[in-house]
Coordinates of N, CA, C and O in Angstrom, one line a residue:
X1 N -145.6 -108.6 -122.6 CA -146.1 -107.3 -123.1 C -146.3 -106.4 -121.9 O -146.1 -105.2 -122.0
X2 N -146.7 -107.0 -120.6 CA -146.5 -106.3 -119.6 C -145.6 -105.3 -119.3 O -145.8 -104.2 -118.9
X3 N -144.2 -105.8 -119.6 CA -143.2 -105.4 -118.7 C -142.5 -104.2 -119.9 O -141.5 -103.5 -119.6
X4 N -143.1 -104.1 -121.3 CA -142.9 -103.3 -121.9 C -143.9 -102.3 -121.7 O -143.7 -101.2 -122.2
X5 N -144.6 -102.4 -121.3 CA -145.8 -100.6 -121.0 C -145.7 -100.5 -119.6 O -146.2 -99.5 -119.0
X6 N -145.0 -101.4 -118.7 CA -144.9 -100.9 -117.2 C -143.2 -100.3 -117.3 O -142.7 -99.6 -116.5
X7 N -142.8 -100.7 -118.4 CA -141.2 -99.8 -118.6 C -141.8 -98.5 -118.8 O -141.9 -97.5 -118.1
X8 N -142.4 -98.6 -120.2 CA -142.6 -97.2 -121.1 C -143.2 -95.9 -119.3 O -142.6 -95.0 -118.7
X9 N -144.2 -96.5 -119.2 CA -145.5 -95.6 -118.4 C -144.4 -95.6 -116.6 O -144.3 -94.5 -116.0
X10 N -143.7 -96.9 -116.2 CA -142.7 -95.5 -115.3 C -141.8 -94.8 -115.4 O -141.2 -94.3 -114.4
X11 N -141.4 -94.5 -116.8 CA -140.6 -93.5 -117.1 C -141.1 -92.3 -117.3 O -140.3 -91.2 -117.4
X12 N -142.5 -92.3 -117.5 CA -143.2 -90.7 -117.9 C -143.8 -90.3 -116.6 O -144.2 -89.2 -116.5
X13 N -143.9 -91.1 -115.4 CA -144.6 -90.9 -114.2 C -143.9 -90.5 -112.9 O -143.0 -91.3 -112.5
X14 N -144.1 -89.2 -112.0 CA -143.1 -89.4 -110.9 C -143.2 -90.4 -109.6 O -142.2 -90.7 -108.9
X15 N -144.9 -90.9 -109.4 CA -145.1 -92.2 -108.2 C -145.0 -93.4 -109.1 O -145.8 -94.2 -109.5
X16 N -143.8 -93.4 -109.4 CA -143.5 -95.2 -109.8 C -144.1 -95.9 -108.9 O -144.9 -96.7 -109.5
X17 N -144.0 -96.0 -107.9 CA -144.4 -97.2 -107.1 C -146.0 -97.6 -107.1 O -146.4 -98.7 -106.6
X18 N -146.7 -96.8 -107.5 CA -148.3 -96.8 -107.6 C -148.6 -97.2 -108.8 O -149.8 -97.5 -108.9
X19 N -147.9 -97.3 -109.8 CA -147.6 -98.1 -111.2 C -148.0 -99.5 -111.0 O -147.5 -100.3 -110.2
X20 N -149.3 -100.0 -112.0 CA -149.8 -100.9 -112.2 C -150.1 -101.7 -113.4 O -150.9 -101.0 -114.1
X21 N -149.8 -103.0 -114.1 CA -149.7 -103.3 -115.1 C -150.7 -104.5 -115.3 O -150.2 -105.5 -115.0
X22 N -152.0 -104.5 -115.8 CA -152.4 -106.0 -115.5 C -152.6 -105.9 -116.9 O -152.6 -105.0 -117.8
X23 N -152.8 -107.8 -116.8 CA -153.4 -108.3 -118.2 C -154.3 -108.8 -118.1 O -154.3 -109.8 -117.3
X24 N -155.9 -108.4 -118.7 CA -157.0 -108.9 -118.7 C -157.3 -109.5 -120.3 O -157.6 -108.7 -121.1
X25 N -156.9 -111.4 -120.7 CA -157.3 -111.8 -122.0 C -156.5 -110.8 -123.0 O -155.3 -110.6 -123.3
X26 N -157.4 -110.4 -123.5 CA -156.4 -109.1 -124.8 C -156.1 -107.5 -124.4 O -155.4 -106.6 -124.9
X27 N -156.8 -107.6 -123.2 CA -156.6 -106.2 -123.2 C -155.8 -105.7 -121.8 O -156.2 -106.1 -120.7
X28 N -154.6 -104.9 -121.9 CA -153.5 -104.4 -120.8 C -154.6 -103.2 -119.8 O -155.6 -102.6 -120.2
X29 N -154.3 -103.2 -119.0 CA -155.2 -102.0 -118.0 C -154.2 -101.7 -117.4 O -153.4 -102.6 -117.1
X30 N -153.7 -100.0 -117.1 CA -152.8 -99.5 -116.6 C -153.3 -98.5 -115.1 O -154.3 -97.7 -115.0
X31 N -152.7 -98.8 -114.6 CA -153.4 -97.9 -113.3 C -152.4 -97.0 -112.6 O -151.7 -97.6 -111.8
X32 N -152.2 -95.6 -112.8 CA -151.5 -95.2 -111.8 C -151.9 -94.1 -111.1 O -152.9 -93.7 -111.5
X33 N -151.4 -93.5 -110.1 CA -151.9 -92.2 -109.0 C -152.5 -91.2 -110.1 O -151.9 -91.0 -111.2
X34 N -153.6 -90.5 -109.7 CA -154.6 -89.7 -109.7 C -153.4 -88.4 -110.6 O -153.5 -88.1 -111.8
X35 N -152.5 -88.0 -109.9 CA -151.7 -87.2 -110.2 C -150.8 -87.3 -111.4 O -150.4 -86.3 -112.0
X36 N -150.7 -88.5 -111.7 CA -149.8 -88.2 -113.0 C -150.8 -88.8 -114.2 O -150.1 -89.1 -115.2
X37 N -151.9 -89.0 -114.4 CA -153.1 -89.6 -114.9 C -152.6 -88.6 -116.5 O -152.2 -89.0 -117.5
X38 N -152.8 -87.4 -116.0 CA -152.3 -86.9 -117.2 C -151.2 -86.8 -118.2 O -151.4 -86.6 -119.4
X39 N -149.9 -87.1 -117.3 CA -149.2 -87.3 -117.5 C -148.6 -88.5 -118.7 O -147.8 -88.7 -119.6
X40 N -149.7 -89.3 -118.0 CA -149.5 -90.4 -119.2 C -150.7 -91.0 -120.2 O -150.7 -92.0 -120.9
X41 N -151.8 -89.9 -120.2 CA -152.7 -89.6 -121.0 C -152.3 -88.2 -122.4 O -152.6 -88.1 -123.5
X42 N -151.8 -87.7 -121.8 CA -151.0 -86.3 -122.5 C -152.0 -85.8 -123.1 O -153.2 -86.1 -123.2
X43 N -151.2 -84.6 -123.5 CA -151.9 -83.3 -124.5 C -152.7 -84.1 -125.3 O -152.1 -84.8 -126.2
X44 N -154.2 -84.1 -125.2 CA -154.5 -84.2 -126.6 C -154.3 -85.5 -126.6 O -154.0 -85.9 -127.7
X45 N -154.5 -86.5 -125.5 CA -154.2 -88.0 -126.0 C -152.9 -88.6 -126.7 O -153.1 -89.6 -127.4
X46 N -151.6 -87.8 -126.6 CA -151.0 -87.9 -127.7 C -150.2 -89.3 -127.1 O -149.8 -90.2 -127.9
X47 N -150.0 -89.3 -126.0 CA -149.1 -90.3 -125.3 C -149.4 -91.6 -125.4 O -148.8 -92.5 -125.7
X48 N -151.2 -91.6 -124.7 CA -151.5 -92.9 -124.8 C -151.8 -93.5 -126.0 O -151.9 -94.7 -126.2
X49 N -152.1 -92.5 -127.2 CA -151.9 -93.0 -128.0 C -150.6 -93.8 -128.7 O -150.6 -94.8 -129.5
X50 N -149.5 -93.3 -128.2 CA -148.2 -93.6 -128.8 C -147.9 -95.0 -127.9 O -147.3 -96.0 -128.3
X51 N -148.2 -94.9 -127.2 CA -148.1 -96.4 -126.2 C -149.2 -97.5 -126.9 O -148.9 -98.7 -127.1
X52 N -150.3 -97.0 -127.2 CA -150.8 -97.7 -128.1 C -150.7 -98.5 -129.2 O -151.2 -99.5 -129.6
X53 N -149.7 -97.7 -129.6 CA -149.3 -98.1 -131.8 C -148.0 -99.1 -131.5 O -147.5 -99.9 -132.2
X54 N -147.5 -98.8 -130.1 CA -146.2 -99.6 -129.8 C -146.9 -100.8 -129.2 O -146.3 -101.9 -129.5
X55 N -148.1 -101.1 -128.3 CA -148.1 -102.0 -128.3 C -148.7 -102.9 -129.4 O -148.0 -103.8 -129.7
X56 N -150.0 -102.8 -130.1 CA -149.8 -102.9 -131.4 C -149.4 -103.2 -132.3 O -149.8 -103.9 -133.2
X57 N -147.9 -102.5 -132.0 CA -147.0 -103.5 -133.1 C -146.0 -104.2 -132.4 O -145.0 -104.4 -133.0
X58 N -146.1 -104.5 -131.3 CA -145.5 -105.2 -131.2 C -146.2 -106.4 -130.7 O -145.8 -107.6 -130.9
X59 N -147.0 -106.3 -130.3 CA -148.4 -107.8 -130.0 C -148.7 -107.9 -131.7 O -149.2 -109.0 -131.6
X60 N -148.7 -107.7 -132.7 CA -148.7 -108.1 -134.1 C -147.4 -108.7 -134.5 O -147.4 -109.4 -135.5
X61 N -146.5 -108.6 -133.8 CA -145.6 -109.3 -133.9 C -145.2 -111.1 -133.0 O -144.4 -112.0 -133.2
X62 N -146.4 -110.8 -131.9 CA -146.1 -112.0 -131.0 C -147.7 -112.4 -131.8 O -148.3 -113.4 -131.3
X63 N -148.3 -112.0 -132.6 CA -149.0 -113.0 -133.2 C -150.4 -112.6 -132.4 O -151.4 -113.4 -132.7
X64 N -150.7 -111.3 -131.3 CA -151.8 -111.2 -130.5 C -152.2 -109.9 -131.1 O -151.6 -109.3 -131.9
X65 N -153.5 -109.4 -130.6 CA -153.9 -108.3 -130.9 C -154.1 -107.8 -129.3 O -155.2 -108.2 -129.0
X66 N -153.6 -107.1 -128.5 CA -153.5 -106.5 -127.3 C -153.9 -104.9 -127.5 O -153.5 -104.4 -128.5
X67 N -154.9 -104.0 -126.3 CA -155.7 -103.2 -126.6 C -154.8 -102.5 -125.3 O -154.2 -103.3 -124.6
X68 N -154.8 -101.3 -125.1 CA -154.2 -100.6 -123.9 C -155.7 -99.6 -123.2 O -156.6 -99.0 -123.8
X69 N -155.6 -99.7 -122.3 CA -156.7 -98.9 -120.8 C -156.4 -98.9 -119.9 O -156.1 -99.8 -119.1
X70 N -156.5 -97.6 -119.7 CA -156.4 -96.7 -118.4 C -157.2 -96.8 -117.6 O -158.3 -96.2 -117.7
X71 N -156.8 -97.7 -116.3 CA -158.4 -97.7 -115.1 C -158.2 -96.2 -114.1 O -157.2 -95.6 -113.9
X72 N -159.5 -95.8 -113.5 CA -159.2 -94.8 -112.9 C -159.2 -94.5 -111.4 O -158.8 -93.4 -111.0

């Protein structure tokens, strides 16, 4: 599940390299530079929501329930 929200979130970000993916139990925590924070928060929450419903369904499919957060 990692390696699908650390795809998704460095393709919307321009410091890839400051891209961070952990897994704490059920819940993913995403960390990246101050600068693109919004970027992958979007208008209106629209993004991280959509990263949300993707992980969601696809952790409903490996049989987990996985939760997405943004550390800051």
């Amino acid at each position: 599940m990692n390696e699908l929200v650390k795809y998704i979130v460095t393709a919307l970000v321009d410091n890839k390299d400051e891209v961070s993916v952990d897994e704490d139990g059920d819940v993913i925590v995403i960390k990246v530079a101050k600068d693109d924070m919004g970027k992958v928060i979007g208008k209106q929450g629209r993004i991280i929501k959509a990263i949300r419903s993707v992980v969601k369904a696809a952790s409903i499919k490996q049989g987990k329930n996985y939760s997405v957060e943004i550390d800051e």
